mmCIF file of N, CA and C in Angstrom:
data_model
loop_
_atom_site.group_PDB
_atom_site.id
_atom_site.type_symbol
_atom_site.label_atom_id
_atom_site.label_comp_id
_atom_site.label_asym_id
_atom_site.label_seq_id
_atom_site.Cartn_x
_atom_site.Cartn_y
_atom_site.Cartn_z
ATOM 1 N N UNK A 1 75.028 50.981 90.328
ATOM 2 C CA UNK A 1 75.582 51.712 89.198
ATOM 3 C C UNK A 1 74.463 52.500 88.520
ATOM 4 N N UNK A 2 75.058 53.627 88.213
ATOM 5 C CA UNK A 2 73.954 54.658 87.511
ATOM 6 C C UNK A 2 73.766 54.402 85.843
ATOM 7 N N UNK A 3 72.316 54.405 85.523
ATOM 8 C CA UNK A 3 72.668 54.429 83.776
ATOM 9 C C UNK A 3 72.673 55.645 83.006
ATOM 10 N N UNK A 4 73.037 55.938 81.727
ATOM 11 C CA UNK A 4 73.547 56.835 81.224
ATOM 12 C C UNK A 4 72.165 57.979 81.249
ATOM 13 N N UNK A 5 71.138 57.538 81.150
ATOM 14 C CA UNK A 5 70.026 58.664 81.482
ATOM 15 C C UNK A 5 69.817 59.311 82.940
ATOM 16 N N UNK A 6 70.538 58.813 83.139
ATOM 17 C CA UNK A 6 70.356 59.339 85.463
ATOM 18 C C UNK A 6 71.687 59.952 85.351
ATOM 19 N N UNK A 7 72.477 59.736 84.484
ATOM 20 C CA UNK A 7 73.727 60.688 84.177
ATOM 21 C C UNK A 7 73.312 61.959 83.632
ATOM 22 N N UNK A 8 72.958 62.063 82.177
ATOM 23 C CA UNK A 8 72.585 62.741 81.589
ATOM 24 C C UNK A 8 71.414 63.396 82.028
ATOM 25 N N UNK A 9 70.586 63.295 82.910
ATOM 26 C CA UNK A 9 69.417 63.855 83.784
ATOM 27 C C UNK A 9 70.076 65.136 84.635
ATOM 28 N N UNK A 10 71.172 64.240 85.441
ATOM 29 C CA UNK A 10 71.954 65.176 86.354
ATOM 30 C C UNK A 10 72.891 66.178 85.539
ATOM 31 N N UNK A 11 73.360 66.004 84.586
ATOM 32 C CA UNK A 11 74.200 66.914 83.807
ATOM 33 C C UNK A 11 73.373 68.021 83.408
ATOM 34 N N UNK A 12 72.280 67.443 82.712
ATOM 35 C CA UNK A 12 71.271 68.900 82.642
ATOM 36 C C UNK A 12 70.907 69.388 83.306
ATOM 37 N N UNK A 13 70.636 69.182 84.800
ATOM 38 C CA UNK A 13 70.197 69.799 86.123
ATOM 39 C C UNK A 13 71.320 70.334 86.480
ATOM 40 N N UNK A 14 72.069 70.194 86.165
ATOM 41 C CA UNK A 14 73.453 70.754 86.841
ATOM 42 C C UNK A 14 73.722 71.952 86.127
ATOM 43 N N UNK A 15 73.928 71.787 84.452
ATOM 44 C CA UNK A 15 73.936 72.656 83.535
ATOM 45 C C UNK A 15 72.924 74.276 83.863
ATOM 46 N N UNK A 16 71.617 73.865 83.817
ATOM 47 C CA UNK A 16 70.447 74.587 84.275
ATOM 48 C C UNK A 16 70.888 76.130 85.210
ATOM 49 N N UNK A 17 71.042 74.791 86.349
ATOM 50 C CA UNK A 17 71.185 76.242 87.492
ATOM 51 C C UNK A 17 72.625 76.691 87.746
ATOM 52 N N UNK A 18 73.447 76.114 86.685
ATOM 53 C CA UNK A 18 74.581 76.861 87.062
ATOM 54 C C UNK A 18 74.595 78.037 86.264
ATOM 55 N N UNK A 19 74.140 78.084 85.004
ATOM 56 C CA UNK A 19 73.068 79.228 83.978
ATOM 57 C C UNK A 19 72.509 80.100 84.667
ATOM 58 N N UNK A 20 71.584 79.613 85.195
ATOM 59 C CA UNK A 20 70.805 80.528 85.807
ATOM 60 C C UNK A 20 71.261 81.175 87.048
ATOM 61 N N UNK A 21 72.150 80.504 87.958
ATOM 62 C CA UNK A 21 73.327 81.162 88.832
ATOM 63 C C UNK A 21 74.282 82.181 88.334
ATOM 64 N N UNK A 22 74.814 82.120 87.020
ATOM 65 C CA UNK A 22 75.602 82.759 86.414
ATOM 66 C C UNK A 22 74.762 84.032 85.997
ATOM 67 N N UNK A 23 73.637 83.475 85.306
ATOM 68 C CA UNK A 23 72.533 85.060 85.153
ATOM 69 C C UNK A 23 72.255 85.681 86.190
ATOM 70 N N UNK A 24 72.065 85.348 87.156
ATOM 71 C CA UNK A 24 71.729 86.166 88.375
ATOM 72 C C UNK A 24 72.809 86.484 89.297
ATOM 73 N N UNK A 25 73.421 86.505 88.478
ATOM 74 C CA UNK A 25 75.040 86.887 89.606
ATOM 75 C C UNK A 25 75.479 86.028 91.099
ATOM 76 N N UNK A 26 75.470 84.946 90.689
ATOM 77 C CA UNK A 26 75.552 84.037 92.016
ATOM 78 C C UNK A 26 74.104 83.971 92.992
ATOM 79 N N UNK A 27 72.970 84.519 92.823
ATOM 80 C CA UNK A 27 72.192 84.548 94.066
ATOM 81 C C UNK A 27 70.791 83.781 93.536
ATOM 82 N N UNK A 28 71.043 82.725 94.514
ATOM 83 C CA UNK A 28 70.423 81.313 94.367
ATOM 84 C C UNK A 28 68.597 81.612 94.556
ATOM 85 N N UNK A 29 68.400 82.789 95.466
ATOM 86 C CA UNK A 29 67.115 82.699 95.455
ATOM 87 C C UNK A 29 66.480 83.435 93.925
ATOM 88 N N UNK A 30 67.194 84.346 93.498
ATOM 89 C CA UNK A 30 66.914 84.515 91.682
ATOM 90 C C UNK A 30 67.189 83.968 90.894
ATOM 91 N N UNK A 31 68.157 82.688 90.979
ATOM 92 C CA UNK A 31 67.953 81.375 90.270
ATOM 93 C C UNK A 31 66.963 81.114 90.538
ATOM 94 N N UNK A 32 66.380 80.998 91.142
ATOM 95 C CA UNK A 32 65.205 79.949 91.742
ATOM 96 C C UNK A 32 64.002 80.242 90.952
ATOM 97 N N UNK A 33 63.946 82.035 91.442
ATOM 98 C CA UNK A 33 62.919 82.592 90.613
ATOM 99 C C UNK A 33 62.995 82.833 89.074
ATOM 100 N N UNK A 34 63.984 82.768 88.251
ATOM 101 C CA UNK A 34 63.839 82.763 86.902
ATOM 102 C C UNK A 34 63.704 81.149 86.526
ATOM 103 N N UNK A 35 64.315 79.970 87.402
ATOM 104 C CA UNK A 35 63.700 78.549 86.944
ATOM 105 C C UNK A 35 62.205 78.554 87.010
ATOM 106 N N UNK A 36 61.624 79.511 87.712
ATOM 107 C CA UNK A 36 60.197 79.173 88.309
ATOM 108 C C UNK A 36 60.047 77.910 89.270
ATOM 109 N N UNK A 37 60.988 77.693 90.207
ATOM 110 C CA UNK A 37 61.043 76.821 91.536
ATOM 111 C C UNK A 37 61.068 77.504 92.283
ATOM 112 N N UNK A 38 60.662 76.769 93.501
ATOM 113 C CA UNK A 38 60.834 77.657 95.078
ATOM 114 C C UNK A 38 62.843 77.583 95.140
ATOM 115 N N UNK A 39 63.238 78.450 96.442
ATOM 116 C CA UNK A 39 64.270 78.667 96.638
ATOM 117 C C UNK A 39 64.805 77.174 97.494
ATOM 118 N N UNK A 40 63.953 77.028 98.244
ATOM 119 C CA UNK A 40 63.733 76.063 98.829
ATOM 120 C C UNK A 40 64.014 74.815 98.390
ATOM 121 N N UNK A 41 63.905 74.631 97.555
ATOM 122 C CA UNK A 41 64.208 73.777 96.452
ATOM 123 C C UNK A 41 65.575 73.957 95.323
ATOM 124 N N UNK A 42 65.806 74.890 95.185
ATOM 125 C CA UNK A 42 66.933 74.889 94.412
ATOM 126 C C UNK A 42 68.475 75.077 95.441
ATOM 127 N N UNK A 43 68.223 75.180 96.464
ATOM 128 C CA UNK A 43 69.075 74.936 97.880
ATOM 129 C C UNK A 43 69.087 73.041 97.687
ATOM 130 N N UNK A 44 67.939 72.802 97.681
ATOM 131 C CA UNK A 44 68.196 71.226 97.854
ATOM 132 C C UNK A 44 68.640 70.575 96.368
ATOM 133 N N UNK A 45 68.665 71.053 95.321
ATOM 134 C CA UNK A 45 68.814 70.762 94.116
ATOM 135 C C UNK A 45 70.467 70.514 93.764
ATOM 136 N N UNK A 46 70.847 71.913 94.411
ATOM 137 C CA UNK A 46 72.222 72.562 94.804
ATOM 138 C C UNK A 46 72.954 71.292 94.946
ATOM 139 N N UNK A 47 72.448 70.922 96.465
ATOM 140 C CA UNK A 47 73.153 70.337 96.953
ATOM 141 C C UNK A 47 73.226 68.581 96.789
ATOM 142 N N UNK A 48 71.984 68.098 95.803
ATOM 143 C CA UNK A 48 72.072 67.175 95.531
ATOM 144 C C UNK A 48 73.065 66.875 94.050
ATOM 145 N N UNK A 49 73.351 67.803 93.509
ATOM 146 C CA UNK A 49 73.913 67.685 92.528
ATOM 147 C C UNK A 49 75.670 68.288 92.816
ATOM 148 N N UNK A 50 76.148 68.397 94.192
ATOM 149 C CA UNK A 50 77.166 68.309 94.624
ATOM 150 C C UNK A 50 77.631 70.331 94.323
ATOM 151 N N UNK A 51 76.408 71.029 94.389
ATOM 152 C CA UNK A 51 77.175 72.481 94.017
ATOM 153 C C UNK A 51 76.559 73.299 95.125
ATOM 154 N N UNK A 52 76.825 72.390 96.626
ATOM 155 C CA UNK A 52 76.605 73.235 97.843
ATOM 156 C C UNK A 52 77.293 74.278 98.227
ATOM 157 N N UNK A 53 78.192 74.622 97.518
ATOM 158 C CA UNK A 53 79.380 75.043 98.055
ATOM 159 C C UNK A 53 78.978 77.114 98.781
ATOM 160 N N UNK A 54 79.384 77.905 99.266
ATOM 161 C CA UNK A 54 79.041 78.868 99.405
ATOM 162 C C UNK A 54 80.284 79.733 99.277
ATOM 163 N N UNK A 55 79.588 81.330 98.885
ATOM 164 C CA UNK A 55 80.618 82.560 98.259
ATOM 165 C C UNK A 55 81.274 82.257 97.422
ATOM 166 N N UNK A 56 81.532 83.436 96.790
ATOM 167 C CA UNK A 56 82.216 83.788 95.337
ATOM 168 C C UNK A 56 82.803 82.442 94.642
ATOM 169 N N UNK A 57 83.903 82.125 95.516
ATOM 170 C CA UNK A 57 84.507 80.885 94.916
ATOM 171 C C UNK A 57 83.312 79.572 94.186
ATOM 172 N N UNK A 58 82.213 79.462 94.859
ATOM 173 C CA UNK A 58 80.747 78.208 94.283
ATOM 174 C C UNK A 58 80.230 79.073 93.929
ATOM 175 N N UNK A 59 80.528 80.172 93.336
ATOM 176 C CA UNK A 59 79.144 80.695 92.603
ATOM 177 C C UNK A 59 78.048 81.057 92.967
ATOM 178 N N UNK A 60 77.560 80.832 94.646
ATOM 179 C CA UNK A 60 76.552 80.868 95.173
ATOM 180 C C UNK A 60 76.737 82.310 96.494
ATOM 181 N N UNK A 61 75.724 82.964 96.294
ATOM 182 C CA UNK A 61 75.454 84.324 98.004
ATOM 183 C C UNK A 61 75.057 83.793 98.416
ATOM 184 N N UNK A 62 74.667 84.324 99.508
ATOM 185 C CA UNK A 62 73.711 83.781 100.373
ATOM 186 C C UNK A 62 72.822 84.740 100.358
ATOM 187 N N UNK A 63 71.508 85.165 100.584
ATOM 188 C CA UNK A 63 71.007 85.821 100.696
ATOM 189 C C UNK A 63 70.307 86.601 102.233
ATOM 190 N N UNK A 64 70.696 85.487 102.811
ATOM 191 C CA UNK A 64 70.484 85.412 104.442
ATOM 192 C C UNK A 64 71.934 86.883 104.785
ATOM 193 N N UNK A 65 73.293 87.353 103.835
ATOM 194 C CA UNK A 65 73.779 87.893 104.281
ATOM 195 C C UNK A 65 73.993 89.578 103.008
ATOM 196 N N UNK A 66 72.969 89.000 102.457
ATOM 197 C CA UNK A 66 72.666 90.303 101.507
ATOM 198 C C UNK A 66 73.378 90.023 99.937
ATOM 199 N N UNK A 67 73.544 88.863 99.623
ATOM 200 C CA UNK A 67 74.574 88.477 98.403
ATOM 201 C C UNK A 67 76.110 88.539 98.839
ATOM 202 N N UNK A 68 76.594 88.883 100.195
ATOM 203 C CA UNK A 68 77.931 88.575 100.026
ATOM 204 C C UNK A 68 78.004 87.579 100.715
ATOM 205 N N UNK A 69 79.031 86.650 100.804
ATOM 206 C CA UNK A 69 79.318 85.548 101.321
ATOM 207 C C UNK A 69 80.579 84.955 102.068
#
């Protein structure tokens, strides 16, 4: 069982880059770069916090296909 700070840890990590996804128009590698993280990392961040999802519908481009998805 999780305690309420490993909750609240993940809620703000979650909060974060969905912000910063939303500022950058869905494209995860300029999330990355306005958090000041590698991309690399906010791919794995993504997906540890359950917001793997890809195109318009998750909020997320890809950049591998030019921002559309």
């Amino acid at each position: 069982k999780r305690g309420r700070f490993a909750i609240e840890v993940q809620t703000f990590k979650r909060q974060l880059v969905a912000k910063a996804l939303a500022e950058s128009e869905g494209v995860a590698v300029e999330a990355a770069r306005r958090l000041g993280i590698r991309a690399s990392y906010i791919f794995r961040l993504m997906q540890s916090l359950g917001m793997n999802g890809a195109g318009p519908a998750a909020g997320v481009n890809s950049p591998a296909t030019g921002g559309e998805a």
